[in-house]
Amino acid sequence: MHSFPRVSFSITYILFSVFIVSGICAQDYQVYWQQPEYILSPDDSLFLEQLEHDTFQWFWEKAHGSTGLNPDRSTETSSENNLISIASVGFGLTAYGIGAEREYVTREQAAQRVDMALRALLRGTMARDAQGTIGYRGWYYHFLDANTLSRAWNSELSSIDTALLLLGVVFVRNYFDNPENTLETAIRDSATVILNRVDWRFMRNPNNNGISAGWNPESGYINWEYRGYNEALFLYLLAVGAEVNPLSASSYLYWKGSYRYESTGYFEHPFITFAPLFGHQYPHVWYDFRGIYNDELKILGDKYDYFENARRATYANRAYAIANPRSWPNYAENDWGLTACDGPKNFGFNGYRARGASAPGVVDDGTIAPTAAGGSIAYAPEIVIPALRYMKEKYGAKLYTKYGFRDAYNDSVNWFDTDYIGIDQGPIIAMIENYRSGLVWETMKKDPVIKNGLLKAGFTGGWLDEGSAVQNAMLLDFDYKLMNYPNPFNASTIIHFEIPKTQHVTIEIFNTKGRKVASIVKGEMTAGQHVVQWHVPALASGVYWVRMQTSSSVLSQKMLFLK
C-alpha cells in the first residue's frame, strides 16, 4: 500500500495576512477575511471515514458486473444499471484506487476491477458510425450501453465527459505502479493506449482554438466552445499537456479570455465566478492548485491561486444561503449548497439543473445537494464538515443511507431524492481523500501530462518548481521534448519526443557506464510529435539513459528497468 503523509488541517487565520496549513498543505496564501481556527475532532474523523467508505461502496457495488464501468445513477435498491456515464467512470476509477488505499478492498481486487473497466473501454469500437460504436477519434460518447459497449440515447461525443474519464485513467496509470505485477503493468499499458489515442485537434475550433462541447455523427460539431470560467479548466490543461496530438497554449489563452472577476452581493470579496460549485470542484479533484500561480489570477493578488478562488466560491455559496433572499425554511449556516443536481420537478420546481448563486443569474428553487459542500472540503473544511454532519443528523435516513448522501433534497416540499449520481458522488470521496491524505493530488503529480499541461498553460511556483534540472528542462523546453512512460518499466516503455522542425534525429539508450545498448531512432524526422516503443532486450535490471540528439539540441532522460 502506498504511504502518504496524513494531513493535519489545523488552520490559523490572520486578517490581511497569511495562513499556514501543516504537513503536506504547507503553503502561504493571502486571506481576506477572518475565521476561527478549525481543528478536526475525533468525531469529525469518524464521520469522514464513514462517509468516505459509504460513498466508495456506491461505486464498488453499483458498477456494471461484467465491465466494471460505473452507471450514471442508481437508487439504493436498484438492480444493475446498464446506462453508463463516462464521466462517472472517471470518478469510479479514482474511487477504486482510494478504496485500495483505505483497505475497503484489497489492492488486488481494485486492480482487477480497474483492468476490467479499461479493457471494456478498449473493447468498444471507435468509428464514425452513429450506432454500434463507443466513440470516435479517441473520444467517448457521453452515455454508453454497458451490454453492447456502444452509444446510448443518441448522446454526443462529449469533450468534457471524456476528459473526466481521462483524468481517472491518468490516476490509475500512476496509482497502480508496481513494475513487477503483471496486472498492474497491464493497467498502465491500457491506460496509455486510451490516453494517447485521443485526437485533441478533432475537438478544436480552428477559428478560435476553443474546444467544442461535443460532436454528433448525425449533425457534426456542437456550435459552442468552452470558455472560462467553468469546470473545463481541467479539459484545457489536459489538452495542452497531452503526450500525443496536444493543443497549443493558445487554446488555454482562449479559455481564460472571458473570466469575470466580481463579488456577489452576499459575499464581499471578489473572485473568478461561476455559479454552481461543481465548476470550482472538478478541477481540484485531480489537480493540486495550492501555491501555483498564473497571470489570470494576479488581478486578485500576487499569491492568489485557484485553491483560494474555490474557497471564496464556497464561502459565497454559503453566504447566499445565510442571506436567504427567497426565504426558504431551512437555509442556514449549516444547511446550504447550490450546484448541479436533481430537483423535485413534480412539485413545479426544477428537475436536474445547475443551481448556483455566485454570479449573475441566480438559480435557486430551495434544492440543496450535499456534494456542493462535500466537494469543497479540502479548501473550506471549517464550514463544510459542520454542514455535512448537520445534514446527516437533521435529515437522517431520508438523506443518508449505506451509500452516503442521496443526491439532493428540498425541505420546503419535504422532497428527498432517491438517486445517487456518479458525478456528484465522485467529488465527495475524492476530495475527502485529498483533505485527509493528498492521495489523488500526489498520485497525479507523477504523470508528465499533468505537470506539462500546467507549465504549458503558464503556471509557476510551488510543487511545479520541484524536480531535477533535467526534468524541468524537458518540461520547460517546448521546442524539443523527450520523455518515456511508464518509468519505472519492465518489458517495454514508450518513448515520446517532439521537435520543432524537420531534421536529423538520433535516439539511443546507454547504461550507467556510458555504453550504448540500443539505437531507437536514426534518420530524418518531420516536425511534430513522435512515439516509439522500445522492447527491452536481454538487459540487466537497473538505471539506463535515453538520449536524443538533433542538430541543435541534446536531451537526456533517466529510466529505471525492472525485470
Coordinates of C-alpha atoms in Angstrom, one line a residue, residues 242-245 474 477-485 494-501 505-507 525-533 547-549 555:
A242 CA -1.2 15.6 -23.8
E243 CA 1.7 13.4 -24.9
V244 CA 0.1 12.9 -28.3
N245 CA -1.8 15.4 -30.5
M474 CA 12.4 18.8 -20.6
D477 CA 11.6 23.5 -23.4
F478 CA 8.5 23.2 -25.6
D479 CA 10.5 23.2 -28.9
Y480 CA 12.3 20.0 -28.0
K481 CA 10.8 17.4 -25.8
L482 CA 11.8 13.9 -24.6
M483 CA 10.1 11.6 -22.1
N484 CA 9.2 8.0 -21.6
Y485 CA 6.3 6.2 -19.9
I494 CA 7.0 4.2 -24.8
I495 CA 9.4 7.0 -25.8
H496 CA 7.8 10.3 -26.8
F497 CA 9.7 13.1 -28.4
E498 CA 8.9 16.3 -30.1
I499 CA 10.9 18.5 -32.5
P500 CA 10.1 21.9 -33.9
K501 CA 11.3 21.4 -37.5
V505 CA 17.4 12.8 -35.0
T506 CA 19.3 10.2 -33.1
I507 CA 17.8 8.5 -30.1
M525 CA 12.2 13.1 -38.8
T526 CA 9.5 15.6 -39.6
A527 CA 8.5 18.4 -37.3
G528 CA 6.0 17.5 -34.6
Q529 CA 5.4 14.7 -32.1
H530 CA 6.6 11.1 -32.4
V531 CA 6.1 8.0 -30.3
V532 CA 8.2 4.8 -30.5
Q533 CA 8.0 1.7 -28.3
R547 CA 19.4 10.4 -25.2
M548 CA 18.0 12.4 -28.1
Q549 CA 20.4 14.4 -30.3
L555 CA 18.2 15.9 -24.2

